[in-house]
XYZ file of C-alpha atoms in Angstrom:
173
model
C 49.250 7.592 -14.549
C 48.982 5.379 -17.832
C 47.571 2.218 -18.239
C 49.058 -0.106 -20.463
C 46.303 -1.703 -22.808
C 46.764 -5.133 -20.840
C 45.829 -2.970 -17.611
C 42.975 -1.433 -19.676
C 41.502 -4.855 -20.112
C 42.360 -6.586 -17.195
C 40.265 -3.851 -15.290
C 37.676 -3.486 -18.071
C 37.087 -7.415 -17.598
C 37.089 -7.320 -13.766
C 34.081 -4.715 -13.774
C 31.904 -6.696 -16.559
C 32.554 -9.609 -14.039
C 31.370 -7.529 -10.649
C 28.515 -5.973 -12.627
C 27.808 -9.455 -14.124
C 27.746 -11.560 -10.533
C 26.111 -8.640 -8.484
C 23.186 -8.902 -11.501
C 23.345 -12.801 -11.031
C 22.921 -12.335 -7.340
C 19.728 -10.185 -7.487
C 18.290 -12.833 -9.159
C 18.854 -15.889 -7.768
C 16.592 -15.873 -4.754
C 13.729 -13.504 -3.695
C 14.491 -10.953 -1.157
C 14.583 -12.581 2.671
C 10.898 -11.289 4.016
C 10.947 -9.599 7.062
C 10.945 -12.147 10.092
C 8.426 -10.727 12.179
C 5.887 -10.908 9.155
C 7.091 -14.333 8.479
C 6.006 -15.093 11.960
C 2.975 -13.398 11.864
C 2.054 -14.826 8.765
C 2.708 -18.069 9.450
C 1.121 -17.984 12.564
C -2.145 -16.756 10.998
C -1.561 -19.533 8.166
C -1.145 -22.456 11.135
C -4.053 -21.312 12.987
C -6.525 -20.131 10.404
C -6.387 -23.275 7.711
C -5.970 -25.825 10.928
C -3.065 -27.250 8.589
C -5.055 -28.882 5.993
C -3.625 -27.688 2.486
C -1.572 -24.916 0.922
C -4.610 -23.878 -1.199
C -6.236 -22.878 2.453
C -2.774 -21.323 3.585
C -2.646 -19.087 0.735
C -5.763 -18.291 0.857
C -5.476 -16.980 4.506
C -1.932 -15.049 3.187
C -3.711 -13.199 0.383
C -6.081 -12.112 2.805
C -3.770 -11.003 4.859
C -1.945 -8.905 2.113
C -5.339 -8.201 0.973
C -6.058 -6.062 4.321
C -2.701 -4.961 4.540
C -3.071 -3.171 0.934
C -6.675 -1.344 2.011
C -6.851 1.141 4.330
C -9.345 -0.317 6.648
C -6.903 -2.419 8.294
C -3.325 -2.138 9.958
C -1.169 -1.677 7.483
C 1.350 -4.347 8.473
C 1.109 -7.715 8.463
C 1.805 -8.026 12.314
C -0.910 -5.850 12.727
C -3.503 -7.430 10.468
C -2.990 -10.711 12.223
C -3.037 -9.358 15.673
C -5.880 -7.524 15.016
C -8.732 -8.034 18.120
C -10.856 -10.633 17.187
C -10.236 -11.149 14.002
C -8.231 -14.206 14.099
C -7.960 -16.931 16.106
C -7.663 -16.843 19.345
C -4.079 -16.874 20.792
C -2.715 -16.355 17.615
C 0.381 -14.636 18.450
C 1.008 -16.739 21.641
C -0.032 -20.741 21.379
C 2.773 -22.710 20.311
C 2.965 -24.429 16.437
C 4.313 -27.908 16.989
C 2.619 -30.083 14.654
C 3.589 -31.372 11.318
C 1.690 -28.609 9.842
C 4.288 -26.418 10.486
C 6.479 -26.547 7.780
C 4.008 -26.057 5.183
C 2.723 -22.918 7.085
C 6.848 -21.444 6.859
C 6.823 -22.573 3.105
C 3.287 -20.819 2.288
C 3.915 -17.554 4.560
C 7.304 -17.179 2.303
C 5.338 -18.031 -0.863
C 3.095 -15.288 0.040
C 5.526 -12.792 1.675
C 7.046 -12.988 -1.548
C 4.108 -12.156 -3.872
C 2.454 -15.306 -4.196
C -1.490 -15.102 -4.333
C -4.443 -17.362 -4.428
C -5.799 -16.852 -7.779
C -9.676 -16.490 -6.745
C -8.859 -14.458 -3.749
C -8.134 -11.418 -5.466
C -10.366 -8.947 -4.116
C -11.298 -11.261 -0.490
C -10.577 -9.600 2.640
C -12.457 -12.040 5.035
C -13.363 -15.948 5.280
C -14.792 -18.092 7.915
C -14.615 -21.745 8.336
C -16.141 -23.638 5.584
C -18.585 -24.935 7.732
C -20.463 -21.813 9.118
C -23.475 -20.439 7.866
C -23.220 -16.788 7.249
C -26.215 -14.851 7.230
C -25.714 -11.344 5.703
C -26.805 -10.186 2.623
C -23.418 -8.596 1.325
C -20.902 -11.417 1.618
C -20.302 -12.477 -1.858
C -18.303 -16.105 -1.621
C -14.810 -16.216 -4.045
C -13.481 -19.487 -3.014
C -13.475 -22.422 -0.650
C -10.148 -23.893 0.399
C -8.504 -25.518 3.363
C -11.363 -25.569 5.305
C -12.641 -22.239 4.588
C -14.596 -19.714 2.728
C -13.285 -16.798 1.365
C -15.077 -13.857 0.584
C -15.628 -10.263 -0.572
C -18.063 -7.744 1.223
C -20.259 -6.109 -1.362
C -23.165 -4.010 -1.570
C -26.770 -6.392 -1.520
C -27.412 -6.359 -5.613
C -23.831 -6.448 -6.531
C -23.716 -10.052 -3.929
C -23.700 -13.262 -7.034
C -22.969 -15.747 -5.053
C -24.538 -16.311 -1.563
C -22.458 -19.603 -0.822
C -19.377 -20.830 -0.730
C -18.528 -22.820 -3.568
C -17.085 -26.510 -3.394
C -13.818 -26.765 -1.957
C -11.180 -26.747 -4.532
C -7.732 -27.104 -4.011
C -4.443 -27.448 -6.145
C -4.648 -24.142 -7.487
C -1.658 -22.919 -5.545
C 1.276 -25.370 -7.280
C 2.948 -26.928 -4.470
């Protein structure tokens, strides 16, 4: 079989144009995350922050990610936030209804897509903002959305002993 030079280019240009809109796709949108770790991690993000700010929500999702990288925890997402008392009570099973909920979806993406809180880059735990820890090794990393974040660290590696003041618009919006 033969092609004729018009033939040549007519399937020369058809493949530069597949090649060229499969590349296009790719980068148009992130990947879909999973949906069970959306749910989980939204859950944990409703729950967690009590729906106060997307600083707090990502905060809660890098810690999330943050266990889910280390090999102390599950090593899914669904299994970090389900996780015996670590989280909330009733995590997985009390409804979201409120308005908070579609900021919780938007940050769980955020995060599920690579998204990080930029002084939670180490911090595997937090507590609410308002409780007063009394250990020796929690060193503090950031206060958002209700919460303090945190690293555990040996005793004379520990800098800071509080949390510092809340700060939030860190995580663009």
């Amino acid at each position: 079989m033969t092609l004729t030079k018009t033939s040549l280019r007519t399937v020369t240009l058809v493949s530069a144009l597949a090649i060229l809109a499969s590349c296009g796709q790719r980068y148009r949108s992130a990947p879909r995350p999973d949906p069970q770790a959306l749910e989980c991690m939204t859950r944990a993000m409703y729950f967690e922050s009590n729906r106060s700010s997307r600083d707090g929500m990502i905060g809660v999702g890098t810690v999330v990610m943050n266990r889910v990288a280390s090999d102390d925890f599950p090593d899914t997402v669904c299994g970090v936030v389900s996780q015996k008392n670590q989280f909330a009570p009733g995590v997985m099973t009390r409804p979201m209804t409120d308005r908070g909920l579609p900021l919780a979806l938007e940050s769980a993406r955020a995060v599920l897509q690579g998204e990080r809180h930029p002084l939670i880059t180490k911090g595997r735990f937090f507590h609410a903002a308002y409780y007063v820890a009394n250990y020796n090794n929690i060193h503090y990393v950031a206060t958002a959305g209700g919460n303090a974040f945190y690293e555990k660290r040996r005793p004379e590696l520990v800098t800071r002993r509080t949390p510092p003041t809340q700060i939030e618009g860190l995580t663009g919006g």
